[in-house]
Amino acid sequence: SAVISQKPSRDICQRGTSLTIQCQVDSQVTMMFWYRQQPGQSLTLIATANQGSEATYESGFVIDKFPISRPNLTFSTLTVSNMSPEDSSIYLCSVAIGRDIVGELFFGEGSRLTVL
Amino acid sequence: GQNIDQPTEMTATEGAIVQINCTYQTSGFNGLFWYQQHAGEAPTFLSYNVLDGLEEKGRFSSFLSRSKGYSYLLLKELQMKDSASYLCAVVDSNYQLIWGAGTKLIIKP
């Protein structure tokens, strides 16, 4: 397993501002992901954070809006840029620990953002 | 397109048994997961099925039929702490995780 710390746990932001979410893992992991979960909806993968290279974004998500850093194997940041009320959501960092089971993920506590 | 269907909400009584169904249509199949998510918390792994049949783990069991594109999560001897959302997720042929919207389970005394 892995212990994943995310901060901030929640924040209220003004429209047009940007916020950076940090994710710290207690062990080195290869696969780290950023998800968004809007109220009552499924988890949506934003991107895979790659160490030493640019993140891999899913359809509908772009680097200018959600820049991601991954300076090492234990840490990543996600920035939500130029926020609008539609960005109000829970943002979750998750990691896959090297196992035979593809898809067994461990999640951080999440960062609940409210954009006014 | 890819689709995971689960009931939005279910209600059950403490001590009883409940079955949460999940049907999927995905491009390929490389396994199905069930996650539990308490309100305001992160999802946690419950079970994994890749072959047909029943996987039992204590009070929780998960069943898979690949030919029917169907799974269920069976919770026995329900406790109040089982009140949570239960997420079904399928790994497709590209090893991408496709998530269902989750089933909110409400346990009543």
PDB file of C-alpha atoms in Angstrom:
ATOM      1  CA  SER A   1       0.000   0.000   0.000  1.00  0.00           C
ATOM      2  CA  ALA A   2       0.927   3.658  -0.031  1.00  0.00           C
ATOM      3  CA  VAL A   3       0.214   6.702   2.097  1.00  0.00           C
ATOM      4  CA  ILE A   4      -0.715   9.659  -0.065  1.00  0.00           C
ATOM      5  CA  SER A   5      -0.942  13.186   1.295  1.00  0.00           C
ATOM      6  CA  GLN A   6      -2.736  15.866  -0.638  1.00  0.00           C
ATOM      7  CA  LYS A   7      -2.997  19.549   0.111  1.00  0.00           C
ATOM      8  CA  PRO A   8      -4.937  21.666   0.316  1.00  0.00           C
ATOM      9  CA  SER A   9      -7.797  19.419   1.430  1.00  0.00           C
ATOM     10  CA  ARG A  10     -10.249  22.125   0.447  1.00  0.00           C
ATOM     11  CA  ASP A  11     -10.230  25.688  -0.776  1.00  0.00           C
ATOM     12  CA  ILE A  12     -12.562  28.387  -1.948  1.00  0.00           C
ATOM     13  CA  CYS A  13     -11.196  30.261  -4.932  1.00  0.00           C
ATOM     14  CA  GLN A  14     -12.113  33.285  -6.949  1.00  0.00           C
ATOM     15  CA  ARG A  15     -12.912  33.081 -10.636  1.00  0.00           C
ATOM     16  CA  GLY A  16      -9.865  33.710 -12.809  1.00  0.00           C
ATOM     17  CA  THR A  17      -7.293  32.657 -10.226  1.00  0.00           C
ATOM     18  CA  SER A  18      -5.131  29.531 -10.236  1.00  0.00           C
ATOM     19  CA  LEU A  19      -4.519  26.978  -7.522  1.00  0.00           C
ATOM     20  CA  THR A  20      -1.822  24.336  -7.191  1.00  0.00           C
ATOM     21  CA  ILE A  21      -2.569  21.019  -5.501  1.00  0.00           C
ATOM     22  CA  GLN A  22       0.290  19.005  -4.091  1.00  0.00           C
ATOM     23  CA  CYS A  23       0.523  15.221  -3.802  1.00  0.00           C
ATOM     24  CA  GLN A  24       3.194  13.518  -1.702  1.00  0.00           C
ATOM     25  CA  VAL A  25       3.622   9.734  -1.562  1.00  0.00           C
ATOM     26  CA  ASP A  26       5.516   7.912   1.172  1.00  0.00           C
ATOM     27  CA  SER A  27       7.317   5.655  -1.306  1.00  0.00           C
ATOM     28  CA  GLN A  28       8.637   5.848  -4.835  1.00  0.00           C
ATOM     29  CA  VAL A  29       5.983   5.056  -7.411  1.00  0.00           C
ATOM     30  CA  THR A  30       6.146   4.917 -11.172  1.00  0.00           C
ATOM     31  CA  MET A  31       2.522   5.515 -12.023  1.00  0.00           C
ATOM     32  CA  MET A  32       0.831   8.613 -10.631  1.00  0.00           C
ATOM     33  CA  PHE A  33      -2.488   9.950 -11.846  1.00  0.00           C
ATOM     34  CA  TRP A  34      -4.712  12.978 -11.364  1.00  0.00           C
ATOM     35  CA  TYR A  35      -8.482  12.487 -11.332  1.00  0.00           C
ATOM     36  CA  ARG A  36     -11.454  14.803 -11.062  1.00  0.00           C
ATOM     37  CA  GLN A  37     -14.716  13.819  -9.432  1.00  0.00           C
ATOM     38  CA  GLN A  38     -17.665  16.146  -9.811  1.00  0.00           C
ATOM     39  CA  PRO A  39     -20.624  15.736  -7.456  1.00  0.00           C
ATOM     40  CA  GLY A  40     -22.584  12.576  -8.156  1.00  0.00           C
ATOM     41  CA  GLN A  41     -20.391  11.633 -11.087  1.00  0.00           C
ATOM     42  CA  SER A  42     -17.740   9.068 -11.832  1.00  0.00           C
ATOM     43  CA  LEU A  43     -14.035   9.588 -11.568  1.00  0.00           C
ATOM     44  CA  THR A  44     -12.556  11.228 -14.662  1.00  0.00           C
ATOM     45  CA  LEU A  45      -8.880  10.832 -15.427  1.00  0.00           C
ATOM     46  CA  ILE A  46      -7.237  14.174 -16.157  1.00  0.00           C
ATOM     47  CA  ALA A  47      -3.707  12.994 -16.865  1.00  0.00           C
ATOM     48  CA  THR A  48      -0.893  10.637 -16.028  1.00  0.00           C
ATOM     49  CA  ALA A  49       1.993  12.432 -14.333  1.00  0.00           C
ATOM     50  CA  ASN A  50       5.273  11.224 -15.808  1.00  0.00           C
ATOM     51  CA  GLN A  51       8.521  11.678 -13.957  1.00  0.00           C
ATOM     52  CA  GLY A  52      11.037  13.599 -16.012  1.00  0.00           C
ATOM     53  CA  SER A  53       8.737  14.260 -18.955  1.00  0.00           C
ATOM     54  CA  GLU A  54       5.502  15.996 -19.844  1.00  0.00           C
ATOM     55  CA  ALA A  55       2.270  14.608 -18.458  1.00  0.00           C
ATOM     56  CA  THR A  56      -0.018  12.555 -20.687  1.00  0.00           C
ATOM     57  CA  TYR A  57      -3.428  14.238 -20.882  1.00  0.00           C
ATOM     58  CA  GLU A  58      -6.773  12.597 -21.548  1.00  0.00           C
ATOM     59  CA  SER A  59      -9.210  13.845 -24.124  1.00  0.00           C
ATOM     60  CA  GLY A  60     -10.787  17.084 -22.994  1.00  0.00           C
ATOM     61  CA  PHE A  61      -7.915  18.157 -20.770  1.00  0.00           C
ATOM     62  CA  VAL A  62      -5.012  20.361 -21.852  1.00  0.00           C
ATOM     63  CA  ILE A  63      -1.709  21.385 -20.345  1.00  0.00           C
ATOM     64  CA  ASP A  64      -2.495  25.099 -20.380  1.00  0.00           C
ATOM     65  CA  LYS A  65      -5.502  24.554 -18.154  1.00  0.00           C
ATOM     66  CA  PHE A  66      -4.076  21.790 -15.946  1.00  0.00           C
ATOM     67  CA  PRO A  67      -0.278  22.034 -15.853  1.00  0.00           C
ATOM     68  CA  ILE A  68       1.304  19.132 -13.981  1.00  0.00           C
ATOM     69  CA  SER A  69       4.755  18.736 -12.504  1.00  0.00           C
ATOM     70  CA  ARG A  70       6.434  15.479 -11.470  1.00  0.00           C
ATOM     71  CA  PRO A  71       9.956  16.333 -10.320  1.00  0.00           C
ATOM     72  CA  ASN A  72      10.581  12.931  -8.693  1.00  0.00           C
ATOM     73  CA  LEU A  73       8.973   9.571  -7.964  1.00  0.00           C
ATOM     74  CA  THR A  74       7.277  10.673  -4.732  1.00  0.00           C
ATOM     75  CA  PHE A  75       5.785  14.069  -5.576  1.00  0.00           C
ATOM     76  CA  SER A  76       3.521  15.754  -8.100  1.00  0.00           C
ATOM     77  CA  THR A  77       1.511  18.941  -8.442  1.00  0.00           C
ATOM     78  CA  LEU A  78      -1.606  19.767 -10.413  1.00  0.00           C
ATOM     79  CA  THR A  79      -2.477  23.386 -11.122  1.00  0.00           C
ATOM     80  CA  VAL A  80      -6.016  24.392 -12.032  1.00  0.00           C
ATOM     81  CA  SER A  81      -5.538  27.581 -14.043  1.00  0.00           C
ATOM     82  CA  ASN A  82      -7.845  30.496 -14.696  1.00  0.00           C
ATOM     83  CA  MET A  83     -10.585  28.846 -12.677  1.00  0.00           C
ATOM     84  CA  SER A  84     -14.285  29.120 -13.376  1.00  0.00           C
ATOM     85  CA  PRO A  85     -17.241  27.764 -11.366  1.00  0.00           C
ATOM     86  CA  GLU A  86     -17.273  24.721 -13.677  1.00  0.00           C
ATOM     87  CA  ASP A  87     -13.921  23.713 -12.169  1.00  0.00           C
ATOM     88  CA  SER A  88     -15.547  23.237  -8.758  1.00  0.00           C
ATOM     89  CA  SER A  89     -14.830  19.600  -8.042  1.00  0.00           C
ATOM     90  CA  ILE A  90     -12.806  17.153  -6.005  1.00  0.00           C
ATOM     91  CA  TYR A  91      -9.347  16.547  -7.428  1.00  0.00           C
ATOM     92  CA  LEU A  92      -7.719  13.261  -6.490  1.00  0.00           C
ATOM     93  CA  CYS A  93      -4.150  12.103  -6.760  1.00  0.00           C
ATOM     94  CA  SER A  94      -3.711   8.358  -7.138  1.00  0.00           C
ATOM     95  CA  VAL A  95      -0.865   5.907  -7.558  1.00  0.00           C
ATOM     96  CA  ALA A  96      -0.477   2.374  -8.791  1.00  0.00           C
ATOM     97  CA  ILE A  97       1.899   0.236  -6.774  1.00  0.00           C
ATOM     98  CA  GLY A  98       3.847  -2.263  -8.821  1.00  0.00           C
ATOM     99  CA  ARG A  99       1.710  -5.404  -8.705  1.00  0.00           C
ATOM    100  CA  ASP A 100       0.265  -7.899 -11.112  1.00  0.00           C
ATOM    101  CA  ILE A 101      -3.157  -6.313 -10.862  1.00  0.00           C
ATOM    102  CA  VAL A 102      -3.577  -3.519 -13.385  1.00  0.00           C
ATOM    103  CA  GLY A 103      -5.822  -0.829 -11.994  1.00  0.00           C
ATOM    104  CA  GLU A 104      -5.462  -1.302  -8.262  1.00  0.00           C
ATOM    105  CA  LEU A 105      -5.066   2.294  -7.254  1.00  0.00           C
ATOM    106  CA  PHE A 106      -4.444   4.059  -3.989  1.00  0.00           C
ATOM    107  CA  PHE A 107      -5.949   7.503  -3.645  1.00  0.00           C
ATOM    108  CA  GLY A 108      -5.128  10.619  -1.730  1.00  0.00           C
ATOM    109  CA  GLU A 109      -7.798  12.215   0.418  1.00  0.00           C
ATOM    110  CA  GLY A 110      -8.728  14.600  -2.365  1.00  0.00           C
ATOM    111  CA  SER A 111      -8.791  18.367  -2.697  1.00  0.00           C
ATOM    112  CA  ARG A 112     -12.265  19.893  -2.753  1.00  0.00           C
ATOM    113  CA  LEU A 113     -12.250  23.132  -4.729  1.00  0.00           C
ATOM    114  CA  THR A 114     -15.111  25.593  -4.818  1.00  0.00           C
ATOM    115  CA  VAL A 115     -14.837  28.384  -7.364  1.00  0.00           C
ATOM    116  CA  LEU A 116     -17.011  31.429  -6.822  1.00  0.00           C
TER     117      LEU A 116
ATOM    118  CA  GLY B   1     -18.571   4.234 -26.776  1.00  0.00           C
ATOM    119  CA  GLN B   2     -17.628   2.777 -23.440  1.00  0.00           C
ATOM    120  CA  ASN B   3     -20.202   2.568 -20.723  1.00  0.00           C
ATOM    121  CA  ILE B   4     -20.535   1.350 -17.155  1.00  0.00           C
ATOM    122  CA  ASP B   5     -24.017   1.163 -15.646  1.00  0.00           C
ATOM    123  CA  GLN B   6     -24.802   0.965 -11.952  1.00  0.00           C
ATOM    124  CA  PRO B   7     -27.927   1.877 -10.004  1.00  0.00           C
ATOM    125  CA  THR B   8     -27.689   5.387  -8.624  1.00  0.00           C
ATOM    126  CA  GLU B   9     -28.878   4.577  -5.133  1.00  0.00           C
ATOM    127  CA  MET B  10     -29.944   1.591  -3.048  1.00  0.00           C
ATOM    128  CA  THR B  11     -31.319   1.235   0.452  1.00  0.00           C
ATOM    129  CA  ALA B  12     -30.918  -1.792   2.717  1.00  0.00           C
ATOM    130  CA  THR B  13     -31.423  -2.739   6.346  1.00  0.00           C
ATOM    131  CA  GLU B  14     -28.704  -3.358   8.904  1.00  0.00           C
ATOM    132  CA  GLY B  15     -27.933  -7.074   9.124  1.00  0.00           C
ATOM    133  CA  ALA B  16     -29.390  -7.850   5.711  1.00  0.00           C
ATOM    134  CA  ILE B  17     -27.770  -8.697   2.367  1.00  0.00           C
ATOM    135  CA  VAL B  18     -27.560  -6.381  -0.643  1.00  0.00           C
ATOM    136  CA  GLN B  19     -26.413  -6.960  -4.215  1.00  0.00           C
ATOM    137  CA  ILE B  20     -25.102  -4.052  -6.282  1.00  0.00           C
ATOM    138  CA  ASN B  21     -25.073  -4.738 -10.009  1.00  0.00           C
ATOM    139  CA  CYS B  22     -22.738  -3.386 -12.659  1.00  0.00           C
ATOM    140  CA  THR B  23     -23.046  -3.888 -16.414  1.00  0.00           C
ATOM    141  CA  TYR B  24     -20.402  -2.753 -18.841  1.00  0.00           C
ATOM    142  CA  GLN B  25     -19.778  -2.251 -22.544  1.00  0.00           C
ATOM    143  CA  THR B  26     -16.114  -1.578 -23.154  1.00  0.00           C
ATOM    144  CA  SER B  27     -13.549  -2.023 -25.894  1.00  0.00           C
ATOM    145  CA  GLY B  28     -11.951  -5.155 -24.527  1.00  0.00           C
ATOM    146  CA  PHE B  29     -11.711  -6.348 -20.970  1.00  0.00           C
ATOM    147  CA  ASN B  30      -8.732  -6.763 -18.664  1.00  0.00           C
ATOM    148  CA  GLY B  31     -10.377  -6.890 -15.277  1.00  0.00           C
ATOM    149  CA  LEU B  32     -13.084  -5.334 -13.142  1.00  0.00           C
ATOM    150  CA  PHE B  33     -12.672  -3.523  -9.843  1.00  0.00           C
ATOM    151  CA  TRP B  34     -14.972  -2.529  -7.035  1.00  0.00           C
ATOM    152  CA  TYR B  35     -14.065   0.431  -4.874  1.00  0.00           C
ATOM    153  CA  GLN B  36     -15.761   1.789  -1.754  1.00  0.00           C
ATOM    154  CA  GLN B  37     -15.978   5.527  -1.193  1.00  0.00           C
ATOM    155  CA  HIS B  38     -17.322   7.022   2.021  1.00  0.00           C
ATOM    156  CA  ALA B  39     -18.709  10.522   1.763  1.00  0.00           C
ATOM    157  CA  GLY B  40     -15.924  13.087   1.680  1.00  0.00           C
ATOM    158  CA  GLU B  41     -13.222  10.437   1.511  1.00  0.00           C
ATOM    159  CA  ALA B  42     -11.063   8.856  -1.172  1.00  0.00           C
ATOM    160  CA  PRO B  43     -12.046   5.578  -2.865  1.00  0.00           C
ATOM    161  CA  THR B  44     -10.519   2.420  -1.418  1.00  0.00           C
ATOM    162  CA  PHE B  45      -9.982  -0.883  -3.215  1.00  0.00           C
ATOM    163  CA  LEU B  46     -12.437  -3.676  -2.427  1.00  0.00           C
ATOM    164  CA  SER B  47     -12.089  -6.409  -5.019  1.00  0.00           C
ATOM    165  CA  TYR B  48     -10.776  -7.454  -8.387  1.00  0.00           C
ATOM    166  CA  ASN B  49     -12.209  -9.972 -10.871  1.00  0.00           C
ATOM    167  CA  VAL B  50     -10.609 -11.001 -14.126  1.00  0.00           C
ATOM    168  CA  LEU B  51     -12.016 -14.529 -14.522  1.00  0.00           C
ATOM    169  CA  ASP B  52     -15.662 -15.592 -14.386  1.00  0.00           C
ATOM    170  CA  GLY B  53     -16.996 -16.590 -11.017  1.00  0.00           C
ATOM    171  CA  LEU B  54     -17.250 -15.477  -7.454  1.00  0.00           C
ATOM    172  CA  GLU B  55     -14.469 -13.966  -5.355  1.00  0.00           C
ATOM    173  CA  GLU B  56     -15.200 -13.968  -1.636  1.00  0.00           C
ATOM    174  CA  LYS B  57     -13.506 -11.725   0.875  1.00  0.00           C
ATOM    175  CA  GLY B  58     -15.119 -11.758   4.280  1.00  0.00           C
ATOM    176  CA  ARG B  59     -18.543 -10.108   4.217  1.00  0.00           C
ATOM    177  CA  PHE B  60     -17.980  -8.895   0.661  1.00  0.00           C
ATOM    178  CA  SER B  61     -18.095 -11.016  -2.503  1.00  0.00           C
ATOM    179  CA  SER B  62     -17.778 -10.007  -6.135  1.00  0.00           C
ATOM    180  CA  PHE B  63     -19.041 -11.930  -9.140  1.00  0.00           C
ATOM    181  CA  LEU B  64     -18.119 -11.626 -12.803  1.00  0.00           C
ATOM    182  CA  SER B  65     -19.627 -12.925 -16.042  1.00  0.00           C
ATOM    183  CA  ARG B  66     -17.541 -11.736 -18.973  1.00  0.00           C
ATOM    184  CA  SER B  67     -19.917 -13.164 -21.575  1.00  0.00           C
ATOM    185  CA  LYS B  68     -22.755 -11.083 -20.121  1.00  0.00           C
ATOM    186  CA  GLY B  69     -20.674  -7.999 -19.366  1.00  0.00           C
ATOM    187  CA  TYR B  70     -21.952  -8.183 -15.820  1.00  0.00           C
ATOM    188  CA  SER B  71     -20.675  -8.057 -12.286  1.00  0.00           C
ATOM    189  CA  TYR B  72     -22.179  -7.711  -8.855  1.00  0.00           C
ATOM    190  CA  LEU B  73     -20.905  -6.846  -5.416  1.00  0.00           C
ATOM    191  CA  LEU B  74     -22.607  -8.751  -2.614  1.00  0.00           C
ATOM    192  CA  LEU B  75     -22.500  -7.351   0.899  1.00  0.00           C
ATOM    193  CA  LYS B  76     -23.617  -9.605   3.747  1.00  0.00           C
ATOM    194  CA  GLU B  77     -24.468  -8.857   7.390  1.00  0.00           C
ATOM    195  CA  LEU B  78     -24.730  -5.186   6.588  1.00  0.00           C
ATOM    196  CA  GLN B  79     -23.379  -2.715   9.103  1.00  0.00           C
ATOM    197  CA  MET B  80     -24.074   0.997   9.365  1.00  0.00           C
ATOM    198  CA  LYS B  81     -20.464   1.689   8.374  1.00  0.00           C
ATOM    199  CA  ASP B  82     -21.172   0.082   4.991  1.00  0.00           C
ATOM    200  CA  SER B  83     -23.123   3.203   4.041  1.00  0.00           C
ATOM    201  CA  ALA B  84     -20.991   4.528   1.179  1.00  0.00           C
ATOM    202  CA  SER B  85     -20.790   4.762  -2.579  1.00  0.00           C
ATOM    203  CA  TYR B  86     -19.613   1.673  -4.435  1.00  0.00           C
ATOM    204  CA  LEU B  87     -17.757   2.263  -7.698  1.00  0.00           C
ATOM    205  CA  CYS B  88     -17.420  -0.294 -10.461  1.00  0.00           C
ATOM    206  CA  ALA B  89     -14.434   0.169 -12.802  1.00  0.00           C
ATOM    207  CA  VAL B  90     -13.331  -1.837 -15.844  1.00  0.00           C
ATOM    208  CA  VAL B  91      -9.877  -2.061 -17.407  1.00  0.00           C
ATOM    209  CA  ASP B  92     -10.282  -1.928 -21.183  1.00  0.00           C
ATOM    210  CA  SER B  93      -8.078  -3.289 -23.960  1.00  0.00           C
ATOM    211  CA  ASN B  94      -5.779  -0.251 -23.693  1.00  0.00           C
ATOM    212  CA  TYR B  95      -5.401  -0.823 -19.953  1.00  0.00           C
ATOM    213  CA  GLN B  96      -7.414   2.309 -19.256  1.00  0.00           C
ATOM    214  CA  LEU B  97      -9.699   2.335 -16.232  1.00  0.00           C
ATOM    215  CA  ILE B  98     -13.310   3.131 -17.108  1.00  0.00           C
ATOM    216  CA  TRP B  99     -15.311   4.203 -14.061  1.00  0.00           C
ATOM    217  CA  GLY B 100     -18.985   3.873 -13.295  1.00  0.00           C
ATOM    218  CA  ALA B 101     -20.792   6.742 -11.576  1.00  0.00           C
ATOM    219  CA  GLY B 102     -21.123   4.730  -8.382  1.00  0.00           C
ATOM    220  CA  THR B 103     -24.019   3.376  -6.354  1.00  0.00           C
ATOM    221  CA  LYS B 104     -24.873   5.182  -3.142  1.00  0.00           C
ATOM    222  CA  LEU B 105     -25.823   2.587  -0.542  1.00  0.00           C
ATOM    223  CA  ILE B 106     -27.896   3.748   2.398  1.00  0.00           C
ATOM    224  CA  ILE B 107     -28.127   1.435   5.400  1.00  0.00           C
ATOM    225  CA  LYS B 108     -31.077   1.857   7.752  1.00  0.00           C
ATOM    226  CA  PRO B 109     -31.276   0.481  11.286  1.00  0.00           C
TER     227      PRO B 109
END
